[in-house]
Amino acid sequence: MMNANADLWSLPADTAEARPTGEIQRLTQDAAADVMPSVSADGTKLAFASNRSGSFDIWLKDLVSGK
């Protein structure tokens, strides 16, 4: 049996200049597949699918507090 571990990362970028503006940051870290990320319009929340609970569910991460 093969296990997959896919985490989500963030890289701040200047889209007008097409260049990074900061360091890469890991947003999730667990032994699961965290996939299909979507950031809220105000940039404070991240919704994503994860099988960390045994089946795929939608999870929400507060990008301000990290919770």
CSV table of N, CA and C in Angstrom, one decimal:
chain,number,residue,atom,x,y,z
A,1,MET,N,0.8,-1.2,0.0
A,1,MET,CA,0.0,0.0,0.0
A,1,MET,C,0.9,1.2,0.0
A,2,MET,N,0.5,2.2,-0.8
A,2,MET,CA,1.3,3.5,-0.9
A,2,MET,C,0.5,4.6,-0.2
A,3,ASN,N,1.2,5.4,0.6
A,3,ASN,CA,0.6,6.5,1.2
A,3,ASN,C,1.0,7.8,0.5
A,4,ALA,N,0.1,8.8,0.5
A,4,ALA,CA,0.5,10.1,-0.2
A,4,ALA,C,0.5,11.2,0.9
A,5,ASN,N,1.4,12.1,0.8
A,5,ASN,CA,1.4,13.2,1.7
A,5,ASN,C,1.7,14.4,0.8
A,6,ALA,N,0.6,15.2,0.7
A,6,ALA,CA,0.7,16.5,-0.1
A,6,ALA,C,0.4,17.6,0.8
A,7,ASP,N,1.3,18.6,1.0
A,7,ASP,CA,1.0,19.7,1.8
A,7,ASP,C,0.9,21.0,1.0
A,8,LEU,N,0.3,22.0,1.6
A,8,LEU,CA,0.1,23.3,0.9
A,8,LEU,C,1.1,24.3,1.3
A,9,TRP,N,1.6,25.1,0.4
A,9,TRP,CA,2.7,26.1,0.6
A,9,TRP,C,2.2,27.4,0.1
A,10,SER,N,2.8,28.5,0.6
A,10,SER,CA,2.5,29.8,0.1
A,10,SER,C,3.8,30.5,-0.3
A,11,LEU,N,3.7,31.3,-1.4
A,11,LEU,CA,4.9,32.1,-1.8
A,11,LEU,C,4.3,33.5,-2.1
A,12,PRO,N,4.6,34.5,-1.3
A,12,PRO,CA,4.2,35.9,-1.7
A,12,PRO,C,4.8,36.3,-3.0
A,13,ALA,N,4.0,37.0,-3.8
A,13,ALA,CA,4.5,37.4,-5.1
A,13,ALA,C,4.0,38.7,-5.6
A,14,ASP,N,4.7,39.4,-6.3
A,14,ASP,CA,4.3,40.6,-7.0
A,14,ASP,C,3.8,40.1,-8.4
A,15,THR,N,2.5,40.1,-8.6
A,15,THR,CA,2.0,39.5,-9.8
A,15,THR,C,2.3,40.4,-11.0
A,16,ALA,N,2.4,41.7,-10.8
A,16,ALA,CA,2.7,42.7,-11.9
A,16,ALA,C,4.1,42.5,-12.4
A,17,GLU,N,5.0,42.1,-11.5
A,17,GLU,CA,6.4,41.9,-11.8
A,17,GLU,C,6.8,40.4,-12.0
A,18,ALA,N,5.9,39.6,-11.7
A,18,ALA,CA,6.1,38.1,-11.8
A,18,ALA,C,7.4,37.7,-11.0
A,19,ARG,N,7.4,38.1,-9.8
A,19,ARG,CA,8.6,37.8,-8.9
A,19,ARG,C,8.2,37.6,-7.5
A,20,PRO,N,8.9,36.7,-6.8
A,20,PRO,CA,8.5,36.5,-5.3
A,20,PRO,C,8.9,37.7,-4.5
A,21,THR,N,8.1,38.0,-3.5
A,21,THR,CA,8.4,39.1,-2.6
A,21,THR,C,8.7,38.7,-1.2
A,22,GLY,N,8.8,37.4,-0.9
A,22,GLY,CA,9.1,36.9,0.4
A,22,GLY,C,9.5,35.4,0.4
A,23,GLU,N,9.6,34.9,1.5
A,23,GLU,CA,10.0,33.5,1.7
A,23,GLU,C,8.8,32.5,1.5
A,24,ILE,N,9.1,31.3,1.0
A,24,ILE,CA,8.1,30.3,1.0
A,24,ILE,C,7.7,29.8,2.4
A,25,GLN,N,6.4,29.6,2.6
A,25,GLN,CA,5.9,29.2,3.9
A,25,GLN,C,5.0,28.0,3.8
A,26,ARG,N,5.2,27.0,4.6
A,26,ARG,CA,4.4,25.8,4.6
A,26,ARG,C,3.1,26.1,5.4
A,27,LEU,N,2.0,25.8,4.8
A,27,LEU,CA,0.7,26.1,5.4
A,27,LEU,C,0.1,24.9,6.1
A,28,THR,N,0.4,23.7,5.6
A,28,THR,CA,-0.1,22.5,6.2
A,28,THR,C,1.0,21.5,6.4
A,29,GLN,N,0.9,20.7,7.5
A,29,GLN,CA,1.9,19.7,7.7
A,29,GLN,C,1.3,18.5,8.5
A,30,ASP,N,1.0,17.5,7.8
A,30,ASP,CA,0.4,16.3,8.4
A,30,ASP,C,0.6,15.2,7.4
A,31,ALA,N,0.3,14.0,7.9
A,31,ALA,CA,0.5,12.8,7.0
A,31,ALA,C,-0.8,12.5,6.3
A,32,ALA,N,-1.2,13.4,5.3
A,32,ALA,CA,-2.4,13.3,4.6
A,32,ALA,C,-2.2,14.1,3.3
A,33,ALA,N,-3.2,13.9,2.4
A,33,ALA,CA,-3.2,14.7,1.1
A,33,ALA,C,-4.0,15.9,1.3
A,34,ASP,N,-3.4,17.1,1.3
A,34,ASP,CA,-4.1,18.4,1.4
A,34,ASP,C,-4.1,19.0,0.0
A,35,VAL,N,-5.2,19.1,-0.6
A,35,VAL,CA,-5.3,19.4,-2.0
A,35,VAL,C,-6.4,20.4,-2.3
A,36,MET,N,-6.5,20.9,-3.5
A,36,MET,CA,-7.5,21.8,-4.0
A,36,MET,C,-7.7,23.1,-3.1
A,37,PRO,N,-6.6,23.8,-2.9
A,37,PRO,CA,-6.7,25.0,-2.0
A,37,PRO,C,-7.5,26.2,-2.7
A,38,SER,N,-8.2,27.0,-1.9
A,38,SER,CA,-8.9,28.2,-2.3
A,38,SER,C,-8.8,29.2,-1.2
A,39,VAL,N,-8.3,30.4,-1.6
A,39,VAL,CA,-8.1,31.5,-0.6
A,39,VAL,C,-9.3,32.4,-0.7
A,40,SER,N,-9.7,32.9,0.5
A,40,SER,CA,-10.9,33.8,0.5
A,40,SER,C,-10.4,35.1,-0.2
A,41,ALA,N,-11.4,35.9,-0.6
A,41,ALA,CA,-11.2,37.2,-1.3
A,41,ALA,C,-10.3,38.1,-0.5
A,42,ASP,N,-10.5,38.1,0.8
A,42,ASP,CA,-9.7,39.0,1.6
A,42,ASP,C,-8.4,38.5,2.0
A,43,GLY,N,-8.1,37.2,1.6
A,43,GLY,CA,-6.8,36.6,1.9
A,43,GLY,C,-6.6,36.1,3.3
A,44,THR,N,-7.6,36.0,4.1
A,44,THR,CA,-7.4,35.6,5.5
A,44,THR,C,-7.8,34.2,5.8
A,45,LYS,N,-8.5,33.5,4.9
A,45,LYS,CA,-8.9,32.1,5.1
A,45,LYS,C,-8.5,31.2,3.9
A,46,LEU,N,-8.1,30.0,4.2
A,46,LEU,CA,-7.8,29.0,3.2
A,46,LEU,C,-8.7,27.8,3.4
A,47,ALA,N,-9.4,27.5,2.3
A,47,ALA,CA,-10.3,26.2,2.3
A,47,ALA,C,-9.5,25.2,1.5
A,48,PHE,N,-9.6,24.0,1.9
A,48,PHE,CA,-8.9,22.9,1.1
A,48,PHE,C,-9.5,21.6,1.5
A,49,ALA,N,-9.3,20.6,0.6
A,49,ALA,CA,-9.7,19.2,0.8
A,49,ALA,C,-8.6,18.5,1.4
A,50,SER,N,-8.9,17.6,2.4
A,50,SER,CA,-7.9,16.8,3.0
A,50,SER,C,-8.5,15.5,3.5
A,51,ASN,N,-7.7,14.4,3.4
A,51,ASN,CA,-8.1,13.1,3.9
A,51,ASN,C,-7.5,12.8,5.3
A,52,ARG,N,-7.1,13.8,6.0
A,52,ARG,CA,-6.5,13.6,7.3
A,52,ARG,C,-7.4,12.9,8.4
A,53,SER,N,-8.7,13.0,8.1
A,53,SER,CA,-9.6,12.3,9.1
A,53,SER,C,-10.0,10.9,8.6
A,54,GLY,N,-9.4,10.5,7.5
A,54,GLY,CA,-9.7,9.1,7.0
A,54,GLY,C,-10.6,9.2,5.7
A,55,SER,N,-11.3,10.3,5.5
A,55,SER,CA,-12.0,10.4,4.2
A,55,SER,C,-11.8,11.9,3.8
A,56,PHE,N,-12.0,12.2,2.6
A,56,PHE,CA,-11.8,13.6,2.1
A,56,PHE,C,-13.0,14.5,2.7
A,57,ASP,N,-12.6,15.6,3.4
A,57,ASP,CA,-13.5,16.6,3.9
A,57,ASP,C,-12.9,17.9,3.5
A,58,ILE,N,-13.7,19.0,3.7
A,58,ILE,CA,-13.2,20.3,3.5
A,58,ILE,C,-12.8,20.9,4.8
A,59,TRP,N,-11.6,21.5,4.8
A,59,TRP,CA,-11.0,22.1,6.0
A,59,TRP,C,-10.8,23.6,5.8
A,60,LEU,N,-10.8,24.3,6.9
A,60,LEU,CA,-10.6,25.8,6.8
A,60,LEU,C,-9.4,26.2,7.7
A,61,LYS,N,-8.5,26.9,7.2
A,61,LYS,CA,-7.4,27.4,8.0
A,61,LYS,C,-7.4,28.9,8.0
A,62,ASP,N,-7.3,29.5,9.2
A,62,ASP,CA,-7.3,31.0,9.4
A,62,ASP,C,-5.8,31.3,9.1
A,63,LEU,N,-5.5,32.1,8.1
A,63,LEU,CA,-4.2,32.5,7.7
A,63,LEU,C,-3.6,33.6,8.6
A,64,VAL,N,-4.5,34.2,9.4
A,64,VAL,CA,-4.0,35.3,10.3
A,64,VAL,C,-3.5,34.6,11.6
A,65,SER,N,-4.3,33.8,12.2
A,65,SER,CA,-3.9,33.1,13.4
A,65,SER,C,-3.1,31.8,13.2
A,66,GLY,N,-3.2,31.2,12.1
A,66,GLY,CA,-2.6,29.9,11.8
A,66,GLY,C,-3.4,28.7,12.3
A,67,LYS,N,-4.6,29.0,12.9
A,67,LYS,CA,-5.4,27.9,13.4
A,67,LYS,C,-6.3,27.3,12.2
